[in-house]
PDB file of C-alpha atoms in Angstrom:
ATOM      1  CA  MET A   1       0.050  -0.010   0.014  1.00  0.00           C
ATOM      2  CA  ILE A   2       2.856   2.459   0.841  1.00  0.00           C
ATOM      3  CA  SER A   3       4.430   1.661  -2.573  1.00  0.00           C
ATOM      4  CA  ALA A   4       1.019   2.183  -4.382  1.00  0.00           C
ATOM      5  CA  LEU A   5       0.556   5.674  -2.665  1.00  0.00           C
ATOM      6  CA  ASN A   6       4.018   6.795  -3.667  1.00  0.00           C
ATOM      7  CA  ARG A   7       3.443   5.662  -7.271  1.00  0.00           C
ATOM      8  CA  LEU A   8       0.121   7.645  -7.113  1.00  0.00           C
ATOM      9  CA  VAL A   9       2.126  10.742  -5.903  1.00  0.00           C
ATOM     10  CA  ASP A  10       4.569  10.278  -8.773  1.00  0.00           C
ATOM     11  CA  HIS A  11       1.755   9.782 -11.195  1.00  0.00           C
ATOM     12  CA  VAL A  12       0.242  13.180 -10.078  1.00  0.00           C
ATOM     13  CA  GLU A  13       3.602  14.902 -10.464  1.00  0.00           C
ATOM     14  CA  GLU A  14       4.158  13.625 -13.958  1.00  0.00           C
ATOM     15  CA  ARG A  15       0.589  14.857 -15.013  1.00  0.00           C
ATOM     16  CA  LEU A  16       0.109  18.059 -13.021  1.00  0.00           C
ATOM     17  CA  GLY A  17      -1.495  19.847 -15.974  1.00  0.00           C
ATOM     18  CA  GLU A  18      -3.602  16.871 -17.133  1.00  0.00           C
ATOM     19  CA  GLU A  19      -6.461  14.773 -16.043  1.00  0.00           C
ATOM     20  CA  PHE A  20      -5.330  11.342 -14.883  1.00  0.00           C
ATOM     21  CA  ASP A  21      -7.082   7.981 -14.358  1.00  0.00           C
ATOM     22  CA  VAL A  22      -6.794   6.983 -10.790  1.00  0.00           C
ATOM     23  CA  ASP A  23      -8.832   3.820 -11.358  1.00  0.00           C
ATOM     24  CA  GLY A  24      -6.535   2.748 -14.327  1.00  0.00           C
ATOM     25  CA  LEU A  25      -3.430   3.341 -12.226  1.00  0.00           C
ATOM     26  CA  ALA A  26      -4.806   1.486  -9.251  1.00  0.00           C
ATOM     27  CA  GLY A  27      -5.496  -1.516 -11.524  1.00  0.00           C
ATOM     28  CA  THR A  28      -1.841  -1.640 -12.543  1.00  0.00           C
ATOM     29  CA  LEU A  29      -0.889  -1.457  -8.812  1.00  0.00           C
ATOM     30  CA  GLY A  30      -3.140  -4.447  -7.844  1.00  0.00           C
ATOM     31  CA  THR A  31      -5.589  -2.399  -5.940  1.00  0.00           C
ATOM     32  CA  THR A  32      -8.762  -0.309  -6.650  1.00  0.00           C
ATOM     33  CA  GLY A  33      -9.327   3.457  -7.100  1.00  0.00           C
ATOM     34  CA  TYR A  34     -11.831   3.352  -4.262  1.00  0.00           C
ATOM     35  CA  HIS A  35      -9.241   1.899  -1.765  1.00  0.00           C
ATOM     36  CA  LEU A  36      -6.506   4.067  -3.046  1.00  0.00           C
ATOM     37  CA  ARG A  37      -8.429   7.294  -2.654  1.00  0.00           C
ATOM     38  CA  ARG A  38      -9.609   6.239   0.899  1.00  0.00           C
ATOM     39  CA  MET A  39      -6.108   5.400   2.124  1.00  0.00           C
ATOM     40  CA  PHE A  40      -4.636   8.588   0.510  1.00  0.00           C
ATOM     41  CA  SER A  41      -7.130  10.857   2.321  1.00  0.00           C
ATOM     42  CA  SER A  42      -6.748   8.998   5.678  1.00  0.00           C
ATOM     43  CA  LEU A  43      -2.926   9.057   5.660  1.00  0.00           C
ATOM     44  CA  ALA A  44      -2.322  12.432   3.921  1.00  0.00           C
ATOM     45  CA  GLY A  45      -5.007  14.265   5.942  1.00  0.00           C
ATOM     46  CA  MET A  46      -6.493  15.758   2.795  1.00  0.00           C
ATOM     47  CA  PRO A  47      -8.392  14.438  -0.280  1.00  0.00           C
ATOM     48  CA  LEU A  48      -6.450  13.557  -3.340  1.00  0.00           C
ATOM     49  CA  SER A  49      -8.192  16.220  -5.351  1.00  0.00           C
ATOM     50  CA  GLU A  50      -7.124  18.853  -2.738  1.00  0.00           C
ATOM     51  CA  TYR A  51      -3.574  17.697  -2.889  1.00  0.00           C
ATOM     52  CA  VAL A  52      -3.552  17.901  -6.778  1.00  0.00           C
ATOM     53  CA  ARG A  53      -4.916  21.409  -6.561  1.00  0.00           C
ATOM     54  CA  ARG A  54      -2.322  22.513  -4.089  1.00  0.00           C
ATOM     55  CA  ARG A  55       0.511  21.009  -6.127  1.00  0.00           C
ATOM     56  CA  ARG A  56      -0.691  22.682  -9.270  1.00  0.00           C
ATOM     57  CA  MET A  57      -0.835  25.986  -7.637  1.00  0.00           C
ATOM     58  CA  THR A  58       2.562  25.551  -5.952  1.00  0.00           C
ATOM     59  CA  VAL A  59       4.269  24.936  -9.376  1.00  0.00           C
ATOM     60  CA  ALA A  60       2.100  27.628 -11.008  1.00  0.00           C
ATOM     61  CA  ALA A  61       3.272  30.301  -8.528  1.00  0.00           C
ATOM     62  CA  ALA A  62       6.834  30.159  -9.981  1.00  0.00           C
ATOM     63  CA  ASP A  63       5.423  30.694 -13.484  1.00  0.00           C
ATOM     64  CA  VAL A  64       3.317  33.709 -12.202  1.00  0.00           C
ATOM     65  CA  ILE A  65       6.359  35.282 -10.537  1.00  0.00           C
ATOM     66  CA  ARG A  66       8.412  34.817 -13.577  1.00  0.00           C
ATOM     67  CA  GLY A  67       5.958  36.825 -15.605  1.00  0.00           C
ATOM     68  CA  ASP A  68       4.559  34.229 -18.004  1.00  0.00           C
ATOM     69  CA  ASP A  69       1.208  34.883 -19.735  1.00  0.00           C
ATOM     70  CA  LEU A  70      -1.583  34.168 -17.311  1.00  0.00           C
ATOM     71  CA  LEU A  71      -3.734  32.361 -19.830  1.00  0.00           C
ATOM     72  CA  GLY A  72      -0.766  30.258 -20.917  1.00  0.00           C
ATOM     73  CA  ILE A  73      -0.213  29.355 -17.185  1.00  0.00           C
ATOM     74  CA  ALA A  74      -3.833  28.530 -16.689  1.00  0.00           C
ATOM     75  CA  VAL A  75      -4.027  26.232 -19.671  1.00  0.00           C
ATOM     76  CA  ARG A  76      -0.737  24.495 -18.730  1.00  0.00           C
ATOM     77  CA  HIS A  77      -1.995  23.683 -15.308  1.00  0.00           C
ATOM     78  CA  GLY A  78      -5.387  22.319 -16.467  1.00  0.00           C
ATOM     79  CA  TYR A  79      -7.655  25.430 -16.373  1.00  0.00           C
ATOM     80  CA  GLY A  80      -9.760  26.687 -19.268  1.00  0.00           C
ATOM     81  CA  SER A  81      -9.734  30.269 -18.251  1.00  0.00           C
ATOM     82  CA  THR A  82      -7.728  32.847 -16.296  1.00  0.00           C
ATOM     83  CA  GLU A  83     -10.825  33.291 -14.049  1.00  0.00           C
ATOM     84  CA  ALA A  84     -11.006  29.628 -12.957  1.00  0.00           C
ATOM     85  CA  PHE A  85      -7.194  29.633 -12.591  1.00  0.00           C
ATOM     86  CA  GLY A  86      -7.414  32.810 -10.456  1.00  0.00           C
ATOM     87  CA  ARG A  87     -10.009  31.372  -8.165  1.00  0.00           C
ATOM     88  CA  ALA A  88      -7.939  28.220  -7.520  1.00  0.00           C
ATOM     89  CA  PHE A  89      -4.695  30.203  -7.155  1.00  0.00           C
ATOM     90  CA  ARG A  90      -6.363  32.464  -4.479  1.00  0.00           C
ATOM     91  CA  ALA A  91      -7.924  29.512  -2.638  1.00  0.00           C
ATOM     92  CA  VAL A  92      -4.467  28.006  -2.141  1.00  0.00           C
ATOM     93  CA  HIS A  93      -2.205  31.071  -1.630  1.00  0.00           C
ATOM     94  CA  GLY A  94      -4.595  33.583  -0.160  1.00  0.00           C
ATOM     95  CA  ALA A  95      -3.848  36.127  -2.878  1.00  0.00           C
ATOM     96  CA  GLY A  96      -4.566  36.488  -6.551  1.00  0.00           C
ATOM     97  CA  PRO A  97      -1.870  35.999  -9.317  1.00  0.00           C
ATOM     98  CA  GLY A  98      -1.661  39.755  -9.873  1.00  0.00           C
ATOM     99  CA  ASP A  99      -0.874  40.402  -6.224  1.00  0.00           C
ATOM    100  CA  VAL A 100       1.785  37.640  -6.147  1.00  0.00           C
ATOM    101  CA  ARG A 101       3.397  38.865  -9.362  1.00  0.00           C
ATOM    102  CA  ARG A 102       3.579  42.378  -7.928  1.00  0.00           C
ATOM    103  CA  ASP A 103       4.667  41.508  -4.328  1.00  0.00           C
ATOM    104  CA  GLY A 104       6.316  38.166  -4.630  1.00  0.00           C
ATOM    105  CA  GLY A 105       3.858  36.564  -2.211  1.00  0.00           C
ATOM    106  CA  PRO A 106       2.256  35.423   0.002  1.00  0.00           C
ATOM    107  CA  LEU A 107       2.866  31.871  -1.093  1.00  0.00           C
ATOM    108  CA  ARG A 108       1.669  28.645   0.581  1.00  0.00           C
ATOM    109  CA  ALA A 109       3.744  25.867  -0.963  1.00  0.00           C
ATOM    110  CA  GLN A 110       2.576  22.170  -0.890  1.00  0.00           C
ATOM    111  CA  PRO A 111       5.617  20.035  -0.774  1.00  0.00           C
ATOM    112  CA  GLN A 112       5.504  16.726  -2.815  1.00  0.00           C
ATOM    113  CA  LEU A 113       4.287  13.981  -0.378  1.00  0.00           C
ATOM    114  CA  ARG A 114       6.236  10.826   0.321  1.00  0.00           C
ATOM    115  CA  PHE A 115       4.702   8.059   2.298  1.00  0.00           C
ATOM    116  CA  ARG A 116       6.997   5.995   4.672  1.00  0.00           C
ATOM    117  CA  LEU A 117       6.308   3.005   6.846  1.00  0.00           C
ATOM    118  CA  THR A 118       6.980   3.668  10.467  1.00  0.00           C
ATOM    119  CA  VAL A 119       6.936   1.272  13.394  1.00  0.00           C
ATOM    120  CA  GLU A 120       3.534   1.425  14.805  1.00  0.00           C
ATOM    121  CA  GLY A 121       1.156  -1.163  16.201  1.00  0.00           C
ATOM    122  CA  THR A 122       2.418  -1.426  19.789  1.00  0.00           C
ATOM    123  CA  ASN A 123      -1.170  -1.769  20.946  1.00  0.00           C
ATOM    124  CA  PRO A 124      -2.823  -4.846  19.256  1.00  0.00           C
ATOM    125  CA  MET A 125      -6.080  -4.116  17.247  1.00  0.00           C
ATOM    126  CA  ASP A 126      -8.993  -6.353  18.266  1.00  0.00           C
ATOM    127  CA  THR A 127     -10.189  -7.387  14.929  1.00  0.00           C
ATOM    128  CA  ARG A 128     -12.086 -10.308  13.204  1.00  0.00           C
ATOM    129  CA  ILE A 129     -13.074 -11.012   9.604  1.00  0.00           C
ATOM    130  CA  THR A 130     -16.571 -12.263   8.902  1.00  0.00           C
ATOM    131  CA  ASP A 131     -18.514 -13.397   5.907  1.00  0.00           C
ATOM    132  CA  ARG A 132     -22.033 -12.233   5.810  1.00  0.00           C
ATOM    133  CA  PRO A 133     -24.842 -13.139   3.474  1.00  0.00           C
ATOM    134  CA  ALA A 134     -26.852 -10.243   1.831  1.00  0.00           C
ATOM    135  CA  PHE A 135     -28.904  -8.304   4.342  1.00  0.00           C
ATOM    136  CA  ARG A 136     -30.742  -5.020   4.585  1.00  0.00           C
ATOM    137  CA  LEU A 137     -30.127  -2.007   6.869  1.00  0.00           C
ATOM    138  CA  VAL A 138     -33.496  -0.293   7.785  1.00  0.00           C
ATOM    139  CA  GLY A 139     -34.339   2.773   9.879  1.00  0.00           C
ATOM    140  CA  HIS A 140     -34.353   6.590   9.465  1.00  0.00           C
ATOM    141  CA  ALA A 141     -31.860   8.107   7.110  1.00  0.00           C
ATOM    142  CA  ALA A 142     -30.740  11.735   6.564  1.00  0.00           C
ATOM    143  CA  ARG A 143     -28.149  13.502   4.450  1.00  0.00           C
ATOM    144  CA  VAL A 144     -25.514  15.061   6.683  1.00  0.00           C
ATOM    145  CA  PRO A 145     -21.969  16.640   6.278  1.00  0.00           C
ATOM    146  CA  LEU A 146     -18.966  14.532   7.167  1.00  0.00           C
ATOM    147  CA  ILE A 147     -17.204  15.693  10.386  1.00  0.00           C
ATOM    148  CA  HIS A 148     -13.860  13.875  11.299  1.00  0.00           C
ATOM    149  CA  HIS A 149     -13.497  15.028  14.962  1.00  0.00           C
ATOM    150  CA  GLY A 150     -15.931  15.053  17.843  1.00  0.00           C
ATOM    151  CA  VAL A 151     -19.640  14.506  17.817  1.00  0.00           C
ATOM    152  CA  ASN A 152     -21.464  15.346  14.573  1.00  0.00           C
ATOM    153  CA  PRO A 153     -24.263  17.777  15.639  1.00  0.00           C
ATOM    154  CA  HIS A 154     -26.324  16.973  12.528  1.00  0.00           C
ATOM    155  CA  ILE A 155     -26.341  13.290  13.350  1.00  0.00           C
ATOM    156  CA  ARG A 156     -27.132  14.076  16.960  1.00  0.00           C
ATOM    157  CA  GLN A 157     -30.049  16.244  15.910  1.00  0.00           C
ATOM    158  CA  HIS A 158     -31.322  13.564  13.590  1.00  0.00           C
ATOM    159  CA  ILE A 159     -31.284  10.851  16.444  1.00  0.00           C
ATOM    160  CA  ALA A 160     -32.745  13.248  19.008  1.00  0.00           C
ATOM    161  CA  ALA A 161     -35.753  14.007  16.791  1.00  0.00           C
ATOM    162  CA  LEU A 162     -36.819  10.357  16.966  1.00  0.00           C
ATOM    163  CA  PRO A 163     -39.316   9.492  19.726  1.00  0.00           C
ATOM    164  CA  GLN A 164     -38.210   6.896  22.357  1.00  0.00           C
ATOM    165  CA  GLU A 165     -40.754   4.420  21.188  1.00  0.00           C
ATOM    166  CA  GLU A 166     -39.166   4.445  17.668  1.00  0.00           C
ATOM    167  CA  HIS A 167     -35.828   3.232  19.032  1.00  0.00           C
ATOM    168  CA  LEU A 168     -37.683   0.449  20.798  1.00  0.00           C
ATOM    169  CA  ARG A 169     -39.549  -0.493  17.598  1.00  0.00           C
ATOM    170  CA  LEU A 170     -36.269  -0.723  15.619  1.00  0.00           C
ATOM    171  CA  LYS A 171     -34.606  -2.926  18.296  1.00  0.00           C
ATOM    172  CA  VAL A 172     -37.400  -5.399  18.041  1.00  0.00           C
ATOM    173  CA  LEU A 173     -37.237  -5.355  14.233  1.00  0.00           C
ATOM    174  CA  GLY A 174     -33.496  -6.131  13.994  1.00  0.00           C
ATOM    175  CA  ASP A 175     -32.780  -9.872  13.518  1.00  0.00           C
ATOM    176  CA  THR A 176     -29.288 -10.349  12.171  1.00  0.00           C
ATOM    177  CA  GLU A 177     -25.746  -9.145  12.570  1.00  0.00           C
ATOM    178  CA  PRO A 178     -24.520  -6.512  13.119  1.00  0.00           C
ATOM    179  CA  ALA A 179     -26.778  -6.648  16.191  1.00  0.00           C
ATOM    180  CA  GLY A 180     -28.409  -3.737  18.018  1.00  0.00           C
ATOM    181  CA  LEU A 181     -29.136  -0.123  17.073  1.00  0.00           C
ATOM    182  CA  LEU A 182     -26.595   0.830  14.350  1.00  0.00           C
ATOM    183  CA  GLN A 183     -24.889   3.993  13.153  1.00  0.00           C
ATOM    184  CA  VAL A 184     -24.672   3.617   9.367  1.00  0.00           C
ATOM    185  CA  SER A 185     -22.614   5.821   6.947  1.00  0.00           C
ATOM    186  CA  ASP A 186     -23.279   5.323   3.293  1.00  0.00           C
ATOM    187  CA  ASP A 187     -22.611   7.099  -0.039  1.00  0.00           C
ATOM    188  CA  LEU A 188     -19.365   8.558   1.432  1.00  0.00           C
ATOM    189  CA  ASP A 189     -17.173  10.436  -0.911  1.00  0.00           C
ATOM    190  CA  PRO A 190     -14.165   8.049  -1.491  1.00  0.00           C
ATOM    191  CA  GLU A 191     -11.797  10.862  -0.589  1.00  0.00           C
ATOM    192  CA  ALA A 192     -13.631  11.423   2.688  1.00  0.00           C
ATOM    193  CA  THR A 193     -13.544  15.258   2.333  1.00  0.00           C
ATOM    194  CA  GLU A 194     -14.551  17.012   5.535  1.00  0.00           C
ATOM    195  CA  GLY A 195     -17.929  18.667   4.895  1.00  0.00           C
ATOM    196  CA  SER A 196     -18.899  16.389   1.973  1.00  0.00           C
ATOM    197  CA  GLU A 197     -22.361  14.896   2.295  1.00  0.00           C
ATOM    198  CA  LEU A 198     -23.114  11.253   3.214  1.00  0.00           C
ATOM    199  CA  THR A 199     -26.210   9.258   4.024  1.00  0.00           C
ATOM    200  CA  TYR A 200     -26.570   8.590   7.713  1.00  0.00           C
ATOM    201  CA  LEU A 201     -28.955   5.938   8.828  1.00  0.00           C
ATOM    202  CA  HIS A 202     -30.065   5.134  12.452  1.00  0.00           C
ATOM    203  CA  GLY A 203     -31.452   1.703  12.365  1.00  0.00           C
ATOM    204  CA  VAL A 204     -30.884  -2.054  12.506  1.00  0.00           C
ATOM    205  CA  ALA A 205     -29.903  -4.973  10.290  1.00  0.00           C
ATOM    206  CA  VAL A 206     -32.497  -7.370   9.007  1.00  0.00           C
ATOM    207  CA  SER A 207     -32.455 -10.552   6.815  1.00  0.00           C
ATOM    208  CA  ARG A 208     -33.404 -10.109   3.217  1.00  0.00           C
ATOM    209  CA  ASP A 209     -36.853 -11.824   3.719  1.00  0.00           C
ATOM    210  CA  THR A 210     -37.828  -9.960   6.966  1.00  0.00           C
ATOM    211  CA  PRO A 211     -40.996  -7.846   6.396  1.00  0.00           C
ATOM    212  CA  VAL A 212     -40.270  -4.064   6.979  1.00  0.00           C
ATOM    213  CA  PRO A 213     -42.757  -1.375   7.630  1.00  0.00           C
ATOM    214  CA  ASP A 214     -43.112   1.058   4.664  1.00  0.00           C
ATOM    215  CA  ASP A 215     -42.271   4.174   6.626  1.00  0.00           C
ATOM    216  CA  LEU A 216     -38.591   3.156   7.080  1.00  0.00           C
ATOM    217  CA  ASP A 217     -35.679   3.876   4.842  1.00  0.00           C
ATOM    218  CA  GLY A 218     -33.505   0.964   3.618  1.00  0.00           C
ATOM    219  CA  ILE A 219     -30.071   0.156   2.269  1.00  0.00           C
ATOM    220  CA  GLU A 220     -29.493  -3.149   0.444  1.00  0.00           C
ATOM    221  CA  VAL A 221     -26.203  -4.732   1.414  1.00  0.00           C
ATOM    222  CA  PRO A 222     -24.811  -7.470  -0.868  1.00  0.00           C
ATOM    223  CA  ALA A 223     -23.044 -10.564   0.492  1.00  0.00           C
ATOM    224  CA  GLY A 224     -19.427 -10.060   1.317  1.00  0.00           C
ATOM    225  CA  ARG A 225     -16.657  -9.937   3.873  1.00  0.00           C
ATOM    226  CA  TRP A 226     -16.372  -7.524   6.710  1.00  0.00           C
ATOM    227  CA  ALA A 227     -13.504  -6.507   8.949  1.00  0.00           C
ATOM    228  CA  VAL A 228     -14.861  -5.838  12.416  1.00  0.00           C
ATOM    229  CA  PHE A 229     -12.852  -3.624  14.781  1.00  0.00           C
ATOM    230  CA  ARG A 230     -13.621  -3.328  18.522  1.00  0.00           C
ATOM    231  CA  ALA A 231     -13.086   0.079  20.260  1.00  0.00           C
ATOM    232  CA  GLU A 232     -13.332   0.818  23.983  1.00  0.00           C
ATOM    233  CA  GLY A 233     -12.990   3.988  25.901  1.00  0.00           C
ATOM    234  CA  PRO A 234     -14.101   7.635  25.780  1.00  0.00           C
ATOM    235  CA  TYR A 235     -16.854   8.210  23.238  1.00  0.00           C
ATOM    236  CA  PRO A 236     -16.539   9.101  20.331  1.00  0.00           C
ATOM    237  CA  GLN A 237     -12.768   9.655  20.615  1.00  0.00           C
ATOM    238  CA  ALA A 238     -11.910   5.910  21.092  1.00  0.00           C
ATOM    239  CA  LEU A 239     -14.059   5.026  18.048  1.00  0.00           C
ATOM    240  CA  GLN A 240     -12.461   7.773  15.802  1.00  0.00           C
ATOM    241  CA  THR A 241      -9.007   6.762  16.976  1.00  0.00           C
ATOM    242  CA  THR A 242      -9.705   3.075  15.891  1.00  0.00           C
ATOM    243  CA  TRP A 243     -11.174   4.346  12.609  1.00  0.00           C
ATOM    244  CA  ALA A 244      -7.978   6.228  11.826  1.00  0.00           C
ATOM    245  CA  ALA A 245      -5.736   3.308  12.934  1.00  0.00           C
ATOM    246  CA  THR A 246      -7.437   1.110  10.331  1.00  0.00           C
ATOM    247  CA  ALA A 247      -5.817   3.281   7.650  1.00  0.00           C
ATOM    248  CA  THR A 248      -2.442   3.948   9.358  1.00  0.00           C
ATOM    249  CA  GLU A 249      -1.886   0.498  10.787  1.00  0.00           C
ATOM    250  CA  TRP A 250      -4.236  -2.253   9.851  1.00  0.00           C
ATOM    251  CA  PHE A 251      -4.734  -1.990   6.154  1.00  0.00           C
ATOM    252  CA  PRO A 252      -0.961  -1.441   5.287  1.00  0.00           C
ATOM    253  CA  SER A 253      -0.039  -4.553   7.237  1.00  0.00           C
ATOM    254  CA  ASN A 254      -2.920  -6.870   6.201  1.00  0.00           C
ATOM    255  CA  PRO A 255      -3.843  -8.535   2.927  1.00  0.00           C
ATOM    256  CA  TRP A 256      -7.262  -6.783   2.695  1.00  0.00           C
ATOM    257  CA  ARG A 257      -8.626  -3.545   1.090  1.00  0.00           C
ATOM    258  CA  LEU A 258     -11.856  -1.566   1.385  1.00  0.00           C
ATOM    259  CA  ARG A 259     -14.629  -2.253  -1.068  1.00  0.00           C
ATOM    260  CA  PRO A 260     -17.577   0.099  -1.654  1.00  0.00           C
ATOM    261  CA  GLY A 261     -20.389  -0.260   0.865  1.00  0.00           C
ATOM    262  CA  PRO A 262     -21.638   1.229   4.081  1.00  0.00           C
ATOM    263  CA  SER A 263     -19.591   1.645   7.240  1.00  0.00           C
ATOM    264  CA  ILE A 264     -21.435   0.444  10.270  1.00  0.00           C
ATOM    265  CA  VAL A 265     -20.998   1.191  13.968  1.00  0.00           C
ATOM    266  CA  THR A 266     -22.863  -0.813  16.717  1.00  0.00           C
ATOM    267  CA  VAL A 267     -22.561   0.156  20.348  1.00  0.00           C
ATOM    268  CA  LEU A 268     -22.198  -2.971  22.569  1.00  0.00           C
ATOM    269  CA  ASP A 269     -22.070  -1.259  25.867  1.00  0.00           C
ATOM    270  CA  ARG A 270     -21.990   2.354  27.118  1.00  0.00           C
ATOM    271  CA  ALA A 271     -22.085   4.618  30.179  1.00  0.00           C
ATOM    272  CA  ASP A 272     -25.434   6.128  31.081  1.00  0.00           C
ATOM    273  CA  ASP A 273     -24.169   9.597  29.824  1.00  0.00           C
ATOM    274  CA  PHE A 274     -22.473   8.010  26.764  1.00  0.00           C
ATOM    275  CA  SER A 275     -19.048   9.384  28.033  1.00  0.00           C
ATOM    276  CA  THR A 276     -17.547   5.989  27.369  1.00  0.00           C
ATOM    277  CA  ALA A 277     -18.636   3.091  25.164  1.00  0.00           C
ATOM    278  CA  THR A 278     -17.557  -0.270  23.754  1.00  0.00           C
ATOM    279  CA  CYS A 279     -18.279  -0.255  20.010  1.00  0.00           C
ATOM    280  CA  GLU A 280     -17.696  -2.374  16.956  1.00  0.00           C
ATOM    281  CA  LEU A 281     -16.725  -0.744  13.526  1.00  0.00           C
ATOM    282  CA  TRP A 282     -17.776  -2.808  10.550  1.00  0.00           C
ATOM    283  CA  LEU A 283     -15.884  -2.093   7.310  1.00  0.00           C
ATOM    284  CA  PRO A 284     -16.643  -3.863   3.988  1.00  0.00           C
ATOM    285  CA  VAL A 285     -13.369  -5.486   2.697  1.00  0.00           C
ATOM    286  CA  GLU A 286     -12.070  -7.780  -0.028  1.00  0.00           C
ATOM    287  CA  PRO A 287      -8.725  -9.607  -0.507  1.00  0.00           C
ATOM    288  CA  ALA A 288      -6.029  -7.216  -1.586  1.00  0.00           C
TER     289      ALA A 288
END
């Protein structure tokens, strides 16, 4: 995985002014574009698209200061007009091309990334791999923005709006693993951009032939393998730390990769005030 990510960085550098095929490159590296984007975002701390934009504008800044024609610079770096180029340039550097040409700055350079393997994993990760037949996730869904750290207020508001009897009805309906009330994230941007929208479902897992009330939303989940990670401690910090460790420690050292599908969290036990909890994180995987 580390080698694949570094090849991706080289690929970006070789084609800074061009569109490039991440899925095609991933195929030559023995992985998938979906997994490559997810791992890049998790390890780099930014989406691949944002890294490409920052690198383009870092290289373009030298052309601007040198005095090259702005339309030529824009086209060379993949933009169809000076206006589009100017917006991207200002978003990265905090100043327009004209200001930078006149004053020599300010400039916010994005160095070329290199991924290296470091010694981690001193704390064993409690993980299991399980095969599951096709099932359904049913409950109440909402579109919410992705937030990486802390409690997501949009999700909290969505759950708080449900009456207590609805939680009880869902618990009775669930009849398969993952068990209990579930926190489901689906339709996630492969690059996991903070603020991008996803579908959040508060619900349960049911077998394919279980009758489901018409007033509930549903997600069909095909048969496949899942990696199940156990997290214990302060909530949601321990869960978020485990989620991050899947990218930094578990996937680089295990012969599995993410496949498209929902991410599922089930709470096995918790304090009355939800300050601490024991959770399982279910991620859809396939052999790498």
